Amino acid sequence: MIVQYGTASVYGPDIPLAAFGIVMKVYQILLSFMIGFGIGAQPIVGYNYGARNFLRVKKAYLLAAGCATIVAAVGFVLFQFFPQSIIDLFGSEDALYNEFAQKSFRIFLLLCILTGFQTVTGIFFQSIGKPVKAAVVTLSRQILVLVPATLLLPLALGLDGVLWAGPVADGVSFLIALFLALFEMRRLTRRYAGEQEAALCTEQG
């Protein structure tokens, strides 16, 4: 899509392809940190869920999601305010190349600050044995939303539409993850209250 719509733009097919490749490489580095927080919390979440220590499950999940969001926020600041410094790490190019590369960072990764929460939430559902919810959260950005957005938005916005598919996918997938996470947190709270009540009854009995 980058090549197809880039050919019809002032940038041509080569500049968008090369610049967008840098964006994706840098984004994968950021994503690896966020995945690390989710995987790091996975054994803690899984063990305590099996032990029915639901309060600790919530604490571990929220801590991992918070740390991932902080990392994502740092990435957001770098991508929005210092994209040229990142681009220069891959070599110096002409003004047209730098212009599109900066635009790619600022548009495609506009809502990357939400990705940390969504990534950790997908791994969290794996940890507690909810594969369907884990699949929905994990695939919502990469396939369920990003692919249709990449196909449809360029019809109206041209090359920029390919870039705007990124924040659209990030925003929608975040809302899906948030809805499922809030539902699960309420369920864990109820189960924790039930465990406490049952323990109290046992002591009194």
PDB file of C-alpha atoms in Angstrom:
ATOM      1  CA  MET A   1       0.000   0.000   0.000  1.00  0.00           C
ATOM      2  CA  ILE A   2       2.901   2.334   0.765  1.00  0.00           C
ATOM      3  CA  VAL A   3       4.416   1.715  -2.672  1.00  0.00           C
ATOM      4  CA  GLN A   4       1.085   1.860  -4.481  1.00  0.00           C
ATOM      5  CA  TYR A   5       0.003   5.207  -3.064  1.00  0.00           C
ATOM      6  CA  GLY A   6       3.531   6.542  -2.804  1.00  0.00           C
ATOM      7  CA  THR A   7       3.914   6.222  -6.570  1.00  0.00           C
ATOM      8  CA  ALA A   8       1.082   8.686  -7.048  1.00  0.00           C
ATOM      9  CA  SER A   9       2.523  11.153  -4.507  1.00  0.00           C
ATOM     10  CA  VAL A  10       5.390  13.652  -4.623  1.00  0.00           C
ATOM     11  CA  TYR A  11       7.542  11.200  -2.665  1.00  0.00           C
ATOM     12  CA  GLY A  12       7.509   8.411  -5.229  1.00  0.00           C
ATOM     13  CA  PRO A  13       7.538   4.716  -4.246  1.00  0.00           C
ATOM     14  CA  ASP A  14      11.040   4.455  -2.769  1.00  0.00           C
ATOM     15  CA  ILE A  15      11.040   7.198  -0.140  1.00  0.00           C
ATOM     16  CA  PRO A  16       7.826   6.075   1.630  1.00  0.00           C
ATOM     17  CA  LEU A  17       8.940   2.438   1.636  1.00  0.00           C
ATOM     18  CA  ALA A  18      12.358   3.207   3.126  1.00  0.00           C
ATOM     19  CA  ALA A  19      11.051   5.738   5.655  1.00  0.00           C
ATOM     20  CA  PHE A  20       8.180   3.552   6.788  1.00  0.00           C
ATOM     21  CA  GLY A  21      10.629   0.687   7.242  1.00  0.00           C
ATOM     22  CA  ILE A  22      12.490   2.796   9.811  1.00  0.00           C
ATOM     23  CA  VAL A  23       9.243   3.578  11.623  1.00  0.00           C
ATOM     24  CA  MET A  24       8.355  -0.107  11.884  1.00  0.00           C
ATOM     25  CA  LYS A  25      11.832  -1.107  13.088  1.00  0.00           C
ATOM     26  CA  VAL A  26      11.779   1.507  15.841  1.00  0.00           C
ATOM     27  CA  TYR A  27       8.216   0.590  16.780  1.00  0.00           C
ATOM     28  CA  GLN A  28       9.200  -3.078  17.116  1.00  0.00           C
ATOM     29  CA  ILE A  29      11.924  -2.085  19.582  1.00  0.00           C
ATOM     30  CA  LEU A  30       9.394  -0.149  21.663  1.00  0.00           C
ATOM     31  CA  LEU A  31       6.908  -3.014  21.423  1.00  0.00           C
ATOM     32  CA  SER A  32       9.487  -5.518  22.672  1.00  0.00           C
ATOM     33  CA  PHE A  33       9.774  -3.585  25.957  1.00  0.00           C
ATOM     34  CA  MET A  34       6.007  -3.611  26.418  1.00  0.00           C
ATOM     35  CA  ILE A  35       5.798  -7.316  25.642  1.00  0.00           C
ATOM     36  CA  GLY A  36       8.567  -7.856  28.182  1.00  0.00           C
ATOM     37  CA  PHE A  37       6.474  -6.331  30.964  1.00  0.00           C
ATOM     38  CA  GLY A  38       3.522  -8.529  30.046  1.00  0.00           C
ATOM     39  CA  ILE A  39       5.573 -11.719  29.864  1.00  0.00           C
ATOM     40  CA  GLY A  40       7.395 -10.807  33.076  1.00  0.00           C
ATOM     41  CA  ALA A  41       4.085 -10.542  34.929  1.00  0.00           C
ATOM     42  CA  GLN A  42       2.673 -13.701  33.339  1.00  0.00           C
ATOM     43  CA  PRO A  43       3.966 -16.306  35.851  1.00  0.00           C
ATOM     44  CA  ILE A  44       2.973 -14.087  38.802  1.00  0.00           C
ATOM     45  CA  VAL A  45      -0.516 -13.574  37.409  1.00  0.00           C
ATOM     46  CA  GLY A  46      -0.943 -17.238  36.485  1.00  0.00           C
ATOM     47  CA  TYR A  47       0.283 -18.585  39.830  1.00  0.00           C
ATOM     48  CA  ASN A  48      -1.861 -16.258  41.925  1.00  0.00           C
ATOM     49  CA  TYR A  49      -4.899 -16.810  39.736  1.00  0.00           C
ATOM     50  CA  GLY A  50      -4.550 -20.546  40.285  1.00  0.00           C
ATOM     51  CA  ALA A  51      -4.058 -19.926  44.005  1.00  0.00           C
ATOM     52  CA  ARG A  52      -7.229 -17.793  43.978  1.00  0.00           C
ATOM     53  CA  ASN A  53      -5.302 -14.760  45.209  1.00  0.00           C
ATOM     54  CA  PHE A  54      -7.281 -12.424  42.989  1.00  0.00           C
ATOM     55  CA  LEU A  55      -6.156  -9.223  44.671  1.00  0.00           C
ATOM     56  CA  ARG A  56      -2.541  -9.985  43.825  1.00  0.00           C
ATOM     57  CA  VAL A  57      -3.573 -10.864  40.265  1.00  0.00           C
ATOM     58  CA  LYS A  58      -5.058  -7.397  39.853  1.00  0.00           C
ATOM     59  CA  LYS A  59      -2.021  -5.711  41.400  1.00  0.00           C
ATOM     60  CA  ALA A  60       0.429  -7.573  39.163  1.00  0.00           C
ATOM     61  CA  TYR A  61      -1.587  -6.801  36.031  1.00  0.00           C
ATOM     62  CA  LEU A  62      -2.031  -3.118  36.855  1.00  0.00           C
ATOM     63  CA  LEU A  63       1.661  -2.740  37.700  1.00  0.00           C
ATOM     64  CA  ALA A  64       2.719  -4.337  34.401  1.00  0.00           C
ATOM     65  CA  ALA A  65       0.222  -2.251  32.431  1.00  0.00           C
ATOM     66  CA  GLY A  66       1.377   0.908  34.204  1.00  0.00           C
ATOM     67  CA  CYS A  67       5.064   0.237  33.511  1.00  0.00           C
ATOM     68  CA  ALA A  68       4.335  -0.552  29.854  1.00  0.00           C
ATOM     69  CA  THR A  69       2.333   2.666  29.528  1.00  0.00           C
ATOM     70  CA  ILE A  70       5.219   4.690  30.960  1.00  0.00           C
ATOM     71  CA  VAL A  71       7.562   3.206  28.355  1.00  0.00           C
ATOM     72  CA  ALA A  72       4.970   3.895  25.653  1.00  0.00           C
ATOM     73  CA  ALA A  73       4.701   7.498  26.871  1.00  0.00           C
ATOM     74  CA  VAL A  74       8.462   7.937  26.523  1.00  0.00           C
ATOM     75  CA  GLY A  75       8.205   6.567  22.983  1.00  0.00           C
ATOM     76  CA  PHE A  76       5.330   8.950  22.238  1.00  0.00           C
ATOM     77  CA  VAL A  77       7.402  11.963  23.308  1.00  0.00           C
ATOM     78  CA  LEU A  78      10.367  10.853  21.189  1.00  0.00           C
ATOM     79  CA  PHE A  79       8.238  10.117  18.110  1.00  0.00           C
ATOM     80  CA  GLN A  80       6.263  13.349  18.273  1.00  0.00           C
ATOM     81  CA  PHE A  81       8.946  15.837  19.259  1.00  0.00           C
ATOM     82  CA  PHE A  82      12.278  14.312  18.234  1.00  0.00           C
ATOM     83  CA  PRO A  83      11.626  12.168  15.148  1.00  0.00           C
ATOM     84  CA  GLN A  84      14.518  13.625  13.187  1.00  0.00           C
ATOM     85  CA  SER A  85      17.005  12.549  15.857  1.00  0.00           C
ATOM     86  CA  ILE A  86      15.784   8.969  15.426  1.00  0.00           C
ATOM     87  CA  ILE A  87      15.865   9.212  11.637  1.00  0.00           C
ATOM     88  CA  ASP A  88      19.454  10.462  11.712  1.00  0.00           C
ATOM     89  CA  LEU A  89      20.512   7.233  13.438  1.00  0.00           C
ATOM     90  CA  PHE A  90      19.801   5.438  10.168  1.00  0.00           C
ATOM     91  CA  GLY A  91      21.781   7.883   8.040  1.00  0.00           C
ATOM     92  CA  SER A  92      21.214  11.298   6.471  1.00  0.00           C
ATOM     93  CA  GLU A  93      18.954  11.686   3.465  1.00  0.00           C
ATOM     94  CA  ASP A  94      17.448  14.512   1.440  1.00  0.00           C
ATOM     95  CA  ALA A  95      14.769  16.906   2.664  1.00  0.00           C
ATOM     96  CA  LEU A  96      11.880  15.054   0.998  1.00  0.00           C
ATOM     97  CA  TYR A  97      12.868  11.810   2.674  1.00  0.00           C
ATOM     98  CA  ASN A  98      13.143  13.484   6.092  1.00  0.00           C
ATOM     99  CA  GLU A  99       9.799  15.180   5.597  1.00  0.00           C
ATOM    100  CA  PHE A 100       7.952  11.909   4.977  1.00  0.00           C
ATOM    101  CA  ALA A 101       9.856  10.052   7.704  1.00  0.00           C
ATOM    102  CA  GLN A 102       8.892  12.688  10.274  1.00  0.00           C
ATOM    103  CA  LYS A 103       5.303  12.594   9.088  1.00  0.00           C
ATOM    104  CA  SER A 104       5.291   8.794   9.388  1.00  0.00           C
ATOM    105  CA  PHE A 105       6.499   8.876  12.986  1.00  0.00           C
ATOM    106  CA  ARG A 106       4.065  11.601  14.014  1.00  0.00           C
ATOM    107  CA  ILE A 107       0.981  10.144  12.335  1.00  0.00           C
ATOM    108  CA  PHE A 108       1.401   6.358  12.359  1.00  0.00           C
ATOM    109  CA  LEU A 109       2.596   6.311  15.996  1.00  0.00           C
ATOM    110  CA  LEU A 110       0.302   9.102  17.197  1.00  0.00           C
ATOM    111  CA  LEU A 111      -1.487   6.831  19.689  1.00  0.00           C
ATOM    112  CA  CYS A 112       1.392   4.503  20.504  1.00  0.00           C
ATOM    113  CA  ILE A 113       0.981   5.630  24.122  1.00  0.00           C
ATOM    114  CA  LEU A 114      -2.063   3.308  24.265  1.00  0.00           C
ATOM    115  CA  THR A 115      -0.191   0.271  22.969  1.00  0.00           C
ATOM    116  CA  GLY A 116       1.422  -0.639  26.293  1.00  0.00           C
ATOM    117  CA  PHE A 117      -1.919  -1.212  27.977  1.00  0.00           C
ATOM    118  CA  GLN A 118      -3.303  -3.165  25.037  1.00  0.00           C
ATOM    119  CA  THR A 119      -0.213  -5.394  24.762  1.00  0.00           C
ATOM    120  CA  VAL A 120      -0.073  -6.267  28.458  1.00  0.00           C
ATOM    121  CA  THR A 121      -3.832  -6.891  28.523  1.00  0.00           C
ATOM    122  CA  GLY A 122      -3.576  -9.472  25.749  1.00  0.00           C
ATOM    123  CA  ILE A 123      -0.839 -11.336  27.641  1.00  0.00           C
ATOM    124  CA  PHE A 124      -2.837 -11.019  30.872  1.00  0.00           C
ATOM    125  CA  PHE A 125      -5.780 -12.889  29.375  1.00  0.00           C
ATOM    126  CA  GLN A 126      -3.416 -15.637  28.264  1.00  0.00           C
ATOM    127  CA  SER A 127      -2.122 -15.859  31.829  1.00  0.00           C
ATOM    128  CA  ILE A 128      -5.566 -16.460  33.338  1.00  0.00           C
ATOM    129  CA  GLY A 129      -6.667 -18.985  30.727  1.00  0.00           C
ATOM    130  CA  LYS A 130      -8.887 -16.775  28.555  1.00  0.00           C
ATOM    131  CA  PRO A 131      -7.585 -17.581  25.047  1.00  0.00           C
ATOM    132  CA  VAL A 132     -10.520 -16.082  23.145  1.00  0.00           C
ATOM    133  CA  LYS A 133     -10.234 -12.716  24.878  1.00  0.00           C
ATOM    134  CA  ALA A 134      -6.450 -12.861  24.522  1.00  0.00           C
ATOM    135  CA  ALA A 135      -6.802 -13.470  20.780  1.00  0.00           C
ATOM    136  CA  VAL A 136      -9.324 -10.657  20.346  1.00  0.00           C
ATOM    137  CA  VAL A 137      -7.109  -8.143  22.166  1.00  0.00           C
ATOM    138  CA  THR A 138      -3.911  -9.281  20.453  1.00  0.00           C
ATOM    139  CA  LEU A 139      -5.307  -9.490  16.931  1.00  0.00           C
ATOM    140  CA  SER A 140      -7.528  -6.408  17.114  1.00  0.00           C
ATOM    141  CA  ARG A 141      -4.724  -4.025  16.247  1.00  0.00           C
ATOM    142  CA  GLN A 142      -2.585  -6.082  13.882  1.00  0.00           C
ATOM    143  CA  ILE A 143      -5.359  -7.694  11.841  1.00  0.00           C
ATOM    144  CA  LEU A 144      -8.968  -6.966  12.802  1.00  0.00           C
ATOM    145  CA  VAL A 145      -8.652  -3.170  12.635  1.00  0.00           C
ATOM    146  CA  LEU A 146      -5.319  -2.321  11.007  1.00  0.00           C
ATOM    147  CA  VAL A 147      -5.848  -4.294   7.799  1.00  0.00           C
ATOM    148  CA  PRO A 148      -9.325  -2.883   6.967  1.00  0.00           C
ATOM    149  CA  ALA A 149      -8.177   0.627   7.928  1.00  0.00           C
ATOM    150  CA  THR A 150      -5.106   0.309   5.689  1.00  0.00           C
ATOM    151  CA  LEU A 151      -7.311  -0.753   2.792  1.00  0.00           C
ATOM    152  CA  LEU A 152     -10.079   1.810   3.261  1.00  0.00           C
ATOM    153  CA  LEU A 153      -8.498   5.048   4.499  1.00  0.00           C
ATOM    154  CA  PRO A 154      -6.170   5.522   1.493  1.00  0.00           C
ATOM    155  CA  LEU A 155      -9.220   5.577  -0.758  1.00  0.00           C
ATOM    156  CA  ALA A 156     -10.067   8.960   0.745  1.00  0.00           C
ATOM    157  CA  LEU A 157      -6.699  10.201   2.033  1.00  0.00           C
ATOM    158  CA  GLY A 158      -4.205   8.677  -0.385  1.00  0.00           C
ATOM    159  CA  LEU A 159      -0.767   7.927   1.043  1.00  0.00           C
ATOM    160  CA  ASP A 160      -1.614   9.664   4.326  1.00  0.00           C
ATOM    161  CA  GLY A 161      -4.454   7.178   4.770  1.00  0.00           C
ATOM    162  CA  VAL A 162      -1.926   4.361   5.150  1.00  0.00           C
ATOM    163  CA  LEU A 163      -0.319   6.307   7.992  1.00  0.00           C
ATOM    164  CA  TRP A 164      -3.597   7.169   9.695  1.00  0.00           C
ATOM    165  CA  ALA A 165      -4.478   3.481   9.805  1.00  0.00           C
ATOM    166  CA  GLY A 166      -1.982   3.191  12.680  1.00  0.00           C
ATOM    167  CA  PRO A 167      -3.697   5.500  15.203  1.00  0.00           C
ATOM    168  CA  VAL A 168      -7.117   4.230  14.160  1.00  0.00           C
ATOM    169  CA  ALA A 169      -6.022   0.666  14.932  1.00  0.00           C
ATOM    170  CA  ASP A 170      -4.362   1.738  18.196  1.00  0.00           C
ATOM    171  CA  GLY A 171      -7.449   3.642  19.344  1.00  0.00           C
ATOM    172  CA  VAL A 172      -9.996   0.958  18.532  1.00  0.00           C
ATOM    173  CA  SER A 173      -7.884  -1.883  19.932  1.00  0.00           C
ATOM    174  CA  PHE A 174      -7.310   0.128  23.128  1.00  0.00           C
ATOM    175  CA  LEU A 175     -11.056   0.557  23.599  1.00  0.00           C
ATOM    176  CA  ILE A 176     -11.606  -3.177  23.079  1.00  0.00           C
ATOM    177  CA  ALA A 177      -8.847  -4.033  25.572  1.00  0.00           C
ATOM    178  CA  LEU A 178     -10.152  -1.472  28.076  1.00  0.00           C
ATOM    179  CA  PHE A 179     -13.706  -2.837  27.910  1.00  0.00           C
ATOM    180  CA  LEU A 180     -12.587  -6.443  28.406  1.00  0.00           C
ATOM    181  CA  ALA A 181     -10.100  -5.495  31.143  1.00  0.00           C
ATOM    182  CA  LEU A 182     -12.662  -3.490  33.139  1.00  0.00           C
ATOM    183  CA  PHE A 183     -15.118  -6.390  32.929  1.00  0.00           C
ATOM    184  CA  GLU A 184     -12.433  -8.808  34.128  1.00  0.00           C
ATOM    185  CA  MET A 185     -11.328  -6.502  36.957  1.00  0.00           C
ATOM    186  CA  ARG A 186     -14.901  -6.310  38.237  1.00  0.00           C
ATOM    187  CA  ARG A 187     -15.186 -10.080  38.055  1.00  0.00           C
ATOM    188  CA  LEU A 188     -11.947 -10.525  39.993  1.00  0.00           C
ATOM    189  CA  THR A 189     -13.146  -8.027  42.612  1.00  0.00           C
ATOM    190  CA  ARG A 190     -16.369  -9.987  43.076  1.00  0.00           C
ATOM    191  CA  ARG A 191     -14.469 -13.268  43.315  1.00  0.00           C
ATOM    192  CA  TYR A 192     -12.072 -11.761  45.846  1.00  0.00           C
ATOM    193  CA  ALA A 193     -14.994 -10.508  47.932  1.00  0.00           C
ATOM    194  CA  GLY A 194     -16.589 -13.954  47.721  1.00  0.00           C
ATOM    195  CA  GLU A 195     -13.364 -15.622  48.869  1.00  0.00           C
ATOM    196  CA  GLN A 196     -13.096 -13.226  51.803  1.00  0.00           C
ATOM    197  CA  GLU A 197     -16.701 -13.817  52.792  1.00  0.00           C
ATOM    198  CA  ALA A 198     -16.270 -17.577  52.565  1.00  0.00           C
ATOM    199  CA  ALA A 199     -13.113 -17.416  54.691  1.00  0.00           C
ATOM    200  CA  LEU A 200     -14.897 -15.302  57.294  1.00  0.00           C
ATOM    201  CA  CYS A 201     -17.800 -17.741  57.455  1.00  0.00           C
ATOM    202  CA  THR A 202     -15.371 -20.635  57.888  1.00  0.00           C
ATOM    203  CA  GLU A 203     -13.637 -18.862  60.784  1.00  0.00           C
ATOM    204  CA  GLN A 204     -16.932 -18.050  62.469  1.00  0.00           C
ATOM    205  CA  GLY A 205     -18.190 -21.600  61.901  1.00  0.00           C
TER     206      GLY A 205
END
